[in-house]
């Protein structure tokens, strides 16, 4: 009985010693060191692990920015200019090029009849003589026939030029028209279409001059032909629209018409 009791006592003493040793070991064991931030991320699996030796590191794909449609640069100005001009397939220049290449024919304003060609001076002199006579029939041989007939109306008519002029006059004999013809030829004139098929000497010079640019003396010239009311209507219309005379360089009386 004593032996048994003593063994139990020894066993219990051993348990107590072991318990004390275990507790002491736990108390004196070194504490786990604190993780650095990078180590903490590694610990949580948020940082890419270093690859093993011999393995290739996969390339990191850069995030591409979203862009709109691809825009091509504008062509060189020389190319744009060449593209804008379309030439016909036969190699002839385009119509726009022709118009751009053709220089404008200047209008020459003249007051000295001596500067006109001799055929022009001669025809003007014959017209003045016939009109000053007061006999409209004296104009007939000067008005021509057929292809060379002088245009005396902007509207086609079956009447002859003398009959048409009489119909335009305020009197039955055509005296008014003769007076207008003299007044028109007494003004300055213009040389138009020089060097072209449409070259002409035209009276009065108002026919080719903007009315807004007329000087006071030029307005006096105009009012010798028309009334002040007519002048006001012309300015509203935008140009001179009364009688005018045209003679070609070779002396043909081309027209004597009223209107624009």
PDB file of C-alpha atoms in Angstrom:
ATOM      1  CA  UNK A   1       0.000   0.000   0.000  1.00  0.00           C
ATOM      2  CA  UNK A   2       2.840   2.372   0.854  1.00  0.00           C
ATOM      3  CA  UNK A   3       4.585   1.557  -2.369  1.00  0.00           C
ATOM      4  CA  UNK A   4       1.458   2.210  -4.357  1.00  0.00           C
ATOM      5  CA  UNK A   5       0.824   5.431  -2.628  1.00  0.00           C
ATOM      6  CA  UNK A   6       4.369   6.540  -3.114  1.00  0.00           C
ATOM      7  CA  UNK A   7       4.208   5.778  -6.838  1.00  0.00           C
ATOM      8  CA  UNK A   8       1.118   7.897  -7.285  1.00  0.00           C
ATOM      9  CA  UNK A   9       2.758  10.694  -5.437  1.00  0.00           C
ATOM     10  CA  UNK A  10       5.832  10.443  -7.654  1.00  0.00           C
ATOM     11  CA  UNK A  11       3.680  10.412 -10.809  1.00  0.00           C
ATOM     12  CA  UNK A  12       1.800  13.495  -9.747  1.00  0.00           C
ATOM     13  CA  UNK A  13       5.073  15.257  -8.932  1.00  0.00           C
ATOM     14  CA  UNK A  14       6.357  14.472 -12.436  1.00  0.00           C
ATOM     15  CA  UNK A  15       3.223  15.906 -14.032  1.00  0.00           C
ATOM     16  CA  UNK A  16       3.591  19.100 -12.041  1.00  0.00           C
ATOM     17  CA  UNK A  17       7.253  19.430 -13.062  1.00  0.00           C
ATOM     18  CA  UNK A  18       6.419  18.899 -16.744  1.00  0.00           C
ATOM     19  CA  UNK A  19       3.616  21.459 -16.605  1.00  0.00           C
ATOM     20  CA  UNK A  20       5.915  24.012 -15.022  1.00  0.00           C
ATOM     21  CA  UNK A  21       8.621  23.366 -17.628  1.00  0.00           C
ATOM     22  CA  UNK A  22       6.149  23.762 -20.522  1.00  0.00           C
ATOM     23  CA  UNK A  23       4.791  27.026 -19.137  1.00  0.00           C
ATOM     24  CA  UNK A  24       8.281  28.392 -18.597  1.00  0.00           C
ATOM     25  CA  UNK A  25       9.334  27.489 -22.139  1.00  0.00           C
ATOM     26  CA  UNK A  26       6.353  29.323 -23.553  1.00  0.00           C
ATOM     27  CA  UNK A  27       7.090  32.432 -21.509  1.00  0.00           C
ATOM     28  CA  UNK A  28      10.787  32.631 -22.330  1.00  0.00           C
ATOM     29  CA  UNK A  29      10.430  31.779 -26.133  1.00  0.00           C
ATOM     30  CA  UNK A  30      11.437  34.727 -28.344  1.00  0.00           C
ATOM     31  CA  UNK A  31       8.549  36.668 -29.870  1.00  0.00           C
ATOM     32  CA  UNK A  32       8.003  36.486 -33.716  1.00  0.00           C
ATOM     33  CA  UNK A  33       9.544  39.588 -35.335  1.00  0.00           C
ATOM     34  CA  UNK A  34       7.169  42.140 -36.965  1.00  0.00           C
ATOM     35  CA  UNK A  35       6.903  42.011 -40.765  1.00  0.00           C
ATOM     36  CA  UNK A  36       8.102  44.915 -42.951  1.00  0.00           C
ATOM     37  CA  UNK A  37       5.468  46.291 -45.354  1.00  0.00           C
ATOM     38  CA  UNK A  38       6.966  44.431 -48.316  1.00  0.00           C
ATOM     39  CA  UNK A  39       7.206  41.245 -46.274  1.00  0.00           C
ATOM     40  CA  UNK A  40       3.637  41.686 -45.175  1.00  0.00           C
ATOM     41  CA  UNK A  41       2.515  41.900 -48.803  1.00  0.00           C
ATOM     42  CA  UNK A  42       4.555  38.833 -49.624  1.00  0.00           C
ATOM     43  CA  UNK A  43       2.969  37.134 -46.739  1.00  0.00           C
ATOM     44  CA  UNK A  44      -0.505  38.011 -48.048  1.00  0.00           C
ATOM     45  CA  UNK A  45       0.347  36.996 -51.652  1.00  0.00           C
ATOM     46  CA  UNK A  46      -0.003  40.510 -53.111  1.00  0.00           C
ATOM     47  CA  UNK A  47       3.550  40.831 -54.480  1.00  0.00           C
ATOM     48  CA  UNK A  48       4.765  38.774 -57.415  1.00  0.00           C
ATOM     49  CA  UNK A  49       7.133  36.074 -56.229  1.00  0.00           C
ATOM     50  CA  UNK A  50      10.654  35.974 -57.617  1.00  0.00           C
ATOM     51  CA  UNK A  51      10.798  33.408 -60.391  1.00  0.00           C
ATOM     52  CA  UNK A  52      12.946  30.422 -60.033  1.00  0.00           C
ATOM     53  CA  UNK A  53      16.363  30.330 -61.650  1.00  0.00           C
ATOM     54  CA  UNK A  54      16.356  29.355 -65.318  1.00  0.00           C
ATOM     55  CA  UNK A  55      12.794  30.467 -65.932  1.00  0.00           C
ATOM     56  CA  UNK A  56      12.006  33.520 -68.117  1.00  0.00           C
ATOM     57  CA  UNK A  57      10.129  36.412 -66.731  1.00  0.00           C
ATOM     58  CA  UNK A  58       7.048  37.014 -68.886  1.00  0.00           C
ATOM     59  CA  UNK A  59       6.982  40.506 -70.401  1.00  0.00           C
ATOM     60  CA  UNK A  60       4.737  42.963 -68.717  1.00  0.00           C
ATOM     61  CA  UNK A  61       2.051  44.172 -71.115  1.00  0.00           C
ATOM     62  CA  UNK A  62       1.658  47.932 -70.989  1.00  0.00           C
ATOM     63  CA  UNK A  63      -1.818  49.209 -70.761  1.00  0.00           C
ATOM     64  CA  UNK A  64      -2.692  50.844 -74.094  1.00  0.00           C
ATOM     65  CA  UNK A  65      -4.613  54.055 -74.140  1.00  0.00           C
ATOM     66  CA  UNK A  66      -7.865  54.065 -76.005  1.00  0.00           C
ATOM     67  CA  UNK A  67      -7.600  56.195 -79.101  1.00  0.00           C
ATOM     68  CA  UNK A  68     -10.080  57.375 -81.704  1.00  0.00           C
ATOM     69  CA  UNK A  69     -10.016  56.573 -85.440  1.00  0.00           C
ATOM     70  CA  UNK A  70      -6.662  56.764 -87.137  1.00  0.00           C
ATOM     71  CA  UNK A  71      -6.167  60.193 -88.717  1.00  0.00           C
ATOM     72  CA  UNK A  72      -3.861  60.503 -91.711  1.00  0.00           C
ATOM     73  CA  UNK A  73      -1.779  63.673 -92.081  1.00  0.00           C
ATOM     74  CA  UNK A  74      -2.847  66.227 -94.697  1.00  0.00           C
ATOM     75  CA  UNK A  75      -0.970  65.978 -98.011  1.00  0.00           C
ATOM     76  CA  UNK A  76       1.664  68.452 -99.000  1.00  0.00           C
ATOM     77  CA  UNK A  77       0.221  71.792-100.249  1.00  0.00           C
ATOM     78  CA  UNK A  78       1.658  71.091-103.698  1.00  0.00           C
ATOM     79  CA  UNK A  79      -0.223  67.801-103.835  1.00  0.00           C
ATOM     80  CA  UNK A  80      -3.451  69.433-102.668  1.00  0.00           C
ATOM     81  CA  UNK A  81      -3.116  72.070-105.358  1.00  0.00           C
ATOM     82  CA  UNK A  82      -2.541  69.426-108.038  1.00  0.00           C
ATOM     83  CA  UNK A  83      -5.488  67.384-106.855  1.00  0.00           C
ATOM     84  CA  UNK A  84      -7.778  70.394-106.982  1.00  0.00           C
ATOM     85  CA  UNK A  85      -7.145  70.812-110.730  1.00  0.00           C
ATOM     86  CA  UNK A  86      -8.604  68.075-112.854  1.00  0.00           C
ATOM     87  CA  UNK A  87      -7.264  68.058-116.351  1.00  0.00           C
ATOM     88  CA  UNK A  88      -9.138  66.412-119.243  1.00  0.00           C
ATOM     89  CA  UNK A  89      -7.909  63.033-120.400  1.00  0.00           C
ATOM     90  CA  UNK A  90      -6.639  64.506-123.663  1.00  0.00           C
ATOM     91  CA  UNK A  91      -4.075  66.594-121.787  1.00  0.00           C
ATOM     92  CA  UNK A  92      -5.648  69.980-122.494  1.00  0.00           C
ATOM     93  CA  UNK A  93      -5.735  72.438-119.566  1.00  0.00           C
ATOM     94  CA  UNK A  94      -8.890  72.622-117.479  1.00  0.00           C
ATOM     95  CA  UNK A  95     -11.366  75.421-118.179  1.00  0.00           C
ATOM     96  CA  UNK A  96     -10.599  77.084-114.843  1.00  0.00           C
ATOM     97  CA  UNK A  97      -6.898  77.121-115.728  1.00  0.00           C
ATOM     98  CA  UNK A  98      -7.635  78.784-119.044  1.00  0.00           C
ATOM     99  CA  UNK A  99      -9.735  81.456-117.373  1.00  0.00           C
ATOM    100  CA  UNK A 100      -7.018  82.030-114.782  1.00  0.00           C
ATOM    101  CA  UNK A 101      -4.265  82.191-117.394  1.00  0.00           C
ATOM    102  CA  UNK A 102      -6.095  84.635-119.657  1.00  0.00           C
ATOM    103  CA  UNK A 103      -5.319  88.204-118.573  1.00  0.00           C
ATOM    104  CA  UNK A 104      -8.159  90.674-118.329  1.00  0.00           C
ATOM    105  CA  UNK A 105      -8.340  93.012-121.288  1.00  0.00           C
ATOM    106  CA  UNK A 106      -8.180  96.559-119.905  1.00  0.00           C
ATOM    107  CA  UNK A 107     -10.748  99.185-120.867  1.00  0.00           C
ATOM    108  CA  UNK A 108      -9.172 102.359-122.265  1.00  0.00           C
ATOM    109  CA  UNK A 109     -11.068 105.609-121.693  1.00  0.00           C
ATOM    110  CA  UNK A 110     -10.450 108.205-124.421  1.00  0.00           C
ATOM    111  CA  UNK A 111     -11.563 111.760-125.113  1.00  0.00           C
ATOM    112  CA  UNK A 112      -9.439 112.564-128.174  1.00  0.00           C
ATOM    113  CA  UNK A 113     -10.927 111.106-131.370  1.00  0.00           C
ATOM    114  CA  UNK A 114      -7.494 111.407-132.996  1.00  0.00           C
ATOM    115  CA  UNK A 115      -6.423 108.388-130.923  1.00  0.00           C
ATOM    116  CA  UNK A 116      -8.919 106.157-132.698  1.00  0.00           C
ATOM    117  CA  UNK A 117      -8.013 104.341-135.951  1.00  0.00           C
ATOM    118  CA  UNK A 118      -8.724 106.207-139.179  1.00  0.00           C
ATOM    119  CA  UNK A 119     -11.639 103.912-140.221  1.00  0.00           C
ATOM    120  CA  UNK A 120     -13.310 104.585-136.870  1.00  0.00           C
ATOM    121  CA  UNK A 121     -12.836 108.323-137.172  1.00  0.00           C
ATOM    122  CA  UNK A 122     -14.233 108.278-140.707  1.00  0.00           C
ATOM    123  CA  UNK A 123     -17.386 106.355-139.790  1.00  0.00           C
ATOM    124  CA  UNK A 124     -18.057 108.600-136.803  1.00  0.00           C
ATOM    125  CA  UNK A 125     -17.678 111.678-139.019  1.00  0.00           C
ATOM    126  CA  UNK A 126     -20.188 110.296-141.572  1.00  0.00           C
ATOM    127  CA  UNK A 127     -22.720 109.484-138.826  1.00  0.00           C
ATOM    128  CA  UNK A 128     -22.423 112.974-137.338  1.00  0.00           C
ATOM    129  CA  UNK A 129     -22.941 114.601-140.749  1.00  0.00           C
ATOM    130  CA  UNK A 130     -26.023 112.488-141.472  1.00  0.00           C
ATOM    131  CA  UNK A 131     -27.580 113.064-138.050  1.00  0.00           C
ATOM    132  CA  UNK A 132     -26.928 116.818-138.146  1.00  0.00           C
ATOM    133  CA  UNK A 133     -28.777 117.048-141.480  1.00  0.00           C
ATOM    134  CA  UNK A 134     -32.092 116.190-139.816  1.00  0.00           C
ATOM    135  CA  UNK A 135     -32.817 113.627-142.516  1.00  0.00           C
ATOM    136  CA  UNK A 136     -32.810 110.127-141.041  1.00  0.00           C
ATOM    137  CA  UNK A 137     -32.676 108.586-144.513  1.00  0.00           C
ATOM    138  CA  UNK A 138     -29.085 109.719-144.763  1.00  0.00           C
ATOM    139  CA  UNK A 139     -28.246 107.081-142.191  1.00  0.00           C
ATOM    140  CA  UNK A 140     -29.492 104.252-144.387  1.00  0.00           C
ATOM    141  CA  UNK A 141     -26.278 103.672-146.427  1.00  0.00           C
ATOM    142  CA  UNK A 142     -24.245 103.749-143.204  1.00  0.00           C
ATOM    143  CA  UNK A 143     -26.387 101.131-141.448  1.00  0.00           C
ATOM    144  CA  UNK A 144     -25.317  98.344-143.799  1.00  0.00           C
ATOM    145  CA  UNK A 145     -27.220  95.275-145.000  1.00  0.00           C
ATOM    146  CA  UNK A 146     -27.359  91.569-144.312  1.00  0.00           C
ATOM    147  CA  UNK A 147     -24.507  90.304-142.131  1.00  0.00           C
ATOM    148  CA  UNK A 148     -23.074  93.801-141.763  1.00  0.00           C
ATOM    149  CA  UNK A 149     -26.371  95.484-140.855  1.00  0.00           C
ATOM    150  CA  UNK A 150     -26.152  97.693-137.780  1.00  0.00           C
ATOM    151  CA  UNK A 151     -28.067  96.448-134.765  1.00  0.00           C
ATOM    152  CA  UNK A 152     -30.585  99.121-133.725  1.00  0.00           C
ATOM    153  CA  UNK A 153     -32.749  97.087-131.352  1.00  0.00           C
ATOM    154  CA  UNK A 154     -32.162  94.398-128.768  1.00  0.00           C
ATOM    155  CA  UNK A 155     -35.414  92.804-129.947  1.00  0.00           C
ATOM    156  CA  UNK A 156     -35.544  91.163-133.354  1.00  0.00           C
ATOM    157  CA  UNK A 157     -37.848  92.844-135.858  1.00  0.00           C
ATOM    158  CA  UNK A 158     -38.746  92.465-139.524  1.00  0.00           C
ATOM    159  CA  UNK A 159     -38.453  96.207-140.122  1.00  0.00           C
ATOM    160  CA  UNK A 160     -35.394  97.835-141.598  1.00  0.00           C
ATOM    161  CA  UNK A 161     -33.038  99.768-139.295  1.00  0.00           C
ATOM    162  CA  UNK A 162     -34.262 103.213-140.430  1.00  0.00           C
ATOM    163  CA  UNK A 163     -37.896 102.237-139.832  1.00  0.00           C
ATOM    164  CA  UNK A 164     -37.009 100.816-136.430  1.00  0.00           C
ATOM    165  CA  UNK A 165     -35.245 104.037-135.409  1.00  0.00           C
ATOM    166  CA  UNK A 166     -38.227 106.100-136.505  1.00  0.00           C
ATOM    167  CA  UNK A 167     -40.439 103.943-134.321  1.00  0.00           C
ATOM    168  CA  UNK A 168     -38.203 104.621-131.315  1.00  0.00           C
ATOM    169  CA  UNK A 169     -38.309 108.397-131.810  1.00  0.00           C
ATOM    170  CA  UNK A 170     -40.799 110.616-130.059  1.00  0.00           C
ATOM    171  CA  UNK A 171     -41.690 112.199-133.388  1.00  0.00           C
ATOM    172  CA  UNK A 172     -42.699 110.728-136.722  1.00  0.00           C
ATOM    173  CA  UNK A 173     -39.559 111.824-138.607  1.00  0.00           C
ATOM    174  CA  UNK A 174     -36.991 110.417-136.224  1.00  0.00           C
ATOM    175  CA  UNK A 175     -35.534 113.825-135.318  1.00  0.00           C
ATOM    176  CA  UNK A 176     -35.315 112.961-131.626  1.00  0.00           C
ATOM    177  CA  UNK A 177     -33.260 109.854-132.323  1.00  0.00           C
ATOM    178  CA  UNK A 178     -30.895 111.880-134.514  1.00  0.00           C
ATOM    179  CA  UNK A 179     -30.412 114.408-131.695  1.00  0.00           C
ATOM    180  CA  UNK A 180     -29.650 111.590-129.237  1.00  0.00           C
ATOM    181  CA  UNK A 181     -27.158 110.108-131.706  1.00  0.00           C
ATOM    182  CA  UNK A 182     -25.310 113.433-131.947  1.00  0.00           C
ATOM    183  CA  UNK A 183     -25.204 113.855-128.164  1.00  0.00           C
ATOM    184  CA  UNK A 184     -23.846 110.344-127.657  1.00  0.00           C
ATOM    185  CA  UNK A 185     -21.055 110.801-130.227  1.00  0.00           C
ATOM    186  CA  UNK A 186     -20.112 114.154-128.657  1.00  0.00           C
ATOM    187  CA  UNK A 187     -18.939 112.459-125.427  1.00  0.00           C
ATOM    188  CA  UNK A 188     -15.747 110.600-124.646  1.00  0.00           C
ATOM    189  CA  UNK A 189     -15.484 106.955-125.681  1.00  0.00           C
ATOM    190  CA  UNK A 190     -13.864 103.687-124.611  1.00  0.00           C
ATOM    191  CA  UNK A 191     -11.688 101.135-126.358  1.00  0.00           C
ATOM    192  CA  UNK A 192     -12.772  97.647-125.289  1.00  0.00           C
ATOM    193  CA  UNK A 193     -11.631  94.126-126.153  1.00  0.00           C
ATOM    194  CA  UNK A 194      -8.275  95.259-127.477  1.00  0.00           C
ATOM    195  CA  UNK A 195      -6.590  92.513-129.487  1.00  0.00           C
ATOM    196  CA  UNK A 196      -9.684  90.277-129.477  1.00  0.00           C
ATOM    197  CA  UNK A 197     -12.445  89.475-131.956  1.00  0.00           C
ATOM    198  CA  UNK A 198     -14.779  91.697-129.905  1.00  0.00           C
ATOM    199  CA  UNK A 199     -12.615  94.817-130.136  1.00  0.00           C
ATOM    200  CA  UNK A 200     -14.765  97.946-130.328  1.00  0.00           C
ATOM    201  CA  UNK A 201     -14.825 101.695-129.820  1.00  0.00           C
ATOM    202  CA  UNK A 202     -17.916 102.535-127.795  1.00  0.00           C
ATOM    203  CA  UNK A 203     -19.713 105.834-127.084  1.00  0.00           C
ATOM    204  CA  UNK A 204     -20.453 107.135-124.477  1.00  0.00           C
ATOM    205  CA  UNK A 205     -17.771 106.148-121.983  1.00  0.00           C
ATOM    206  CA  UNK A 206     -20.472 105.828-119.268  1.00  0.00           C
ATOM    207  CA  UNK A 207     -21.276 102.456-120.825  1.00  0.00           C
ATOM    208  CA  UNK A 208     -18.114 101.009-119.263  1.00  0.00           C
ATOM    209  CA  UNK A 209     -17.718 103.161-116.164  1.00  0.00           C
ATOM    210  CA  UNK A 210     -19.416 102.610-112.775  1.00  0.00           C
ATOM    211  CA  UNK A 211     -21.870 105.448-112.238  1.00  0.00           C
ATOM    212  CA  UNK A 212     -20.892 105.714-108.571  1.00  0.00           C
ATOM    213  CA  UNK A 213     -17.387 106.807-109.633  1.00  0.00           C
ATOM    214  CA  UNK A 214     -18.459 109.681-111.903  1.00  0.00           C
ATOM    215  CA  UNK A 215     -16.919 113.051-111.105  1.00  0.00           C
ATOM    216  CA  UNK A 216     -19.061 116.247-111.195  1.00  0.00           C
ATOM    217  CA  UNK A 217     -17.872 117.133-114.728  1.00  0.00           C
ATOM    218  CA  UNK A 218     -18.666 113.591-115.875  1.00  0.00           C
ATOM    219  CA  UNK A 219     -22.142 113.859-114.378  1.00  0.00           C
ATOM    220  CA  UNK A 220     -22.641 117.011-116.448  1.00  0.00           C
ATOM    221  CA  UNK A 221     -21.681 115.016-119.551  1.00  0.00           C
ATOM    222  CA  UNK A 222     -24.202 112.336-118.659  1.00  0.00           C
ATOM    223  CA  UNK A 223     -27.028 114.804-117.961  1.00  0.00           C
ATOM    224  CA  UNK A 224     -26.558 116.237-121.462  1.00  0.00           C
ATOM    225  CA  UNK A 225     -27.885 112.868-122.673  1.00  0.00           C
ATOM    226  CA  UNK A 226     -30.374 111.817-119.974  1.00  0.00           C
ATOM    227  CA  UNK A 227     -32.502 113.528-117.328  1.00  0.00           C
ATOM    228  CA  UNK A 228     -31.769 113.584-113.611  1.00  0.00           C
ATOM    229  CA  UNK A 229     -34.613 111.129-113.121  1.00  0.00           C
ATOM    230  CA  UNK A 230     -33.046 108.781-115.694  1.00  0.00           C
ATOM    231  CA  UNK A 231     -29.713 109.079-113.872  1.00  0.00           C
ATOM    232  CA  UNK A 232     -31.350 108.119-110.564  1.00  0.00           C
ATOM    233  CA  UNK A 233     -32.980 105.095-112.223  1.00  0.00           C
ATOM    234  CA  UNK A 234     -29.628 104.052-113.705  1.00  0.00           C
ATOM    235  CA  UNK A 235     -27.928 104.180-110.316  1.00  0.00           C
ATOM    236  CA  UNK A 236     -30.654 101.947-108.934  1.00  0.00           C
ATOM    237  CA  UNK A 237     -30.327  99.651-111.941  1.00  0.00           C
ATOM    238  CA  UNK A 238     -26.555  99.533-111.467  1.00  0.00           C
ATOM    239  CA  UNK A 239     -25.231 100.768-114.809  1.00  0.00           C
ATOM    240  CA  UNK A 240     -25.769 103.037-117.799  1.00  0.00           C
ATOM    241  CA  UNK A 241     -28.647 101.674-119.900  1.00  0.00           C
ATOM    242  CA  UNK A 242     -29.398 104.373-122.483  1.00  0.00           C
ATOM    243  CA  UNK A 243     -28.281 104.605-126.131  1.00  0.00           C
ATOM    244  CA  UNK A 244     -24.762 103.613-127.097  1.00  0.00           C
ATOM    245  CA  UNK A 245     -22.810 103.405-130.359  1.00  0.00           C
ATOM    246  CA  UNK A 246     -20.234 100.776-131.285  1.00  0.00           C
ATOM    247  CA  UNK A 247     -17.783 100.906-134.206  1.00  0.00           C
ATOM    248  CA  UNK A 248     -15.259  98.177-135.045  1.00  0.00           C
ATOM    249  CA  UNK A 249     -11.570  99.021-135.694  1.00  0.00           C
ATOM    250  CA  UNK A 250     -12.134  98.544-139.432  1.00  0.00           C
ATOM    251  CA  UNK A 251     -14.943 101.128-139.466  1.00  0.00           C
ATOM    252  CA  UNK A 252     -18.105  99.002-139.363  1.00  0.00           C
ATOM    253  CA  UNK A 253     -21.021 100.570-137.474  1.00  0.00           C
ATOM    254  CA  UNK A 254     -21.819  97.636-135.215  1.00  0.00           C
ATOM    255  CA  UNK A 255     -24.737  98.904-133.125  1.00  0.00           C
ATOM    256  CA  UNK A 256     -26.834 101.836-131.985  1.00  0.00           C
ATOM    257  CA  UNK A 257     -29.051 100.449-129.244  1.00  0.00           C
ATOM    258  CA  UNK A 258     -30.610 101.358-125.951  1.00  0.00           C
ATOM    259  CA  UNK A 259     -30.588  99.088-122.934  1.00  0.00           C
ATOM    260  CA  UNK A 260     -27.948  97.204-120.971  1.00  0.00           C
TER     261      UNK A 260
END
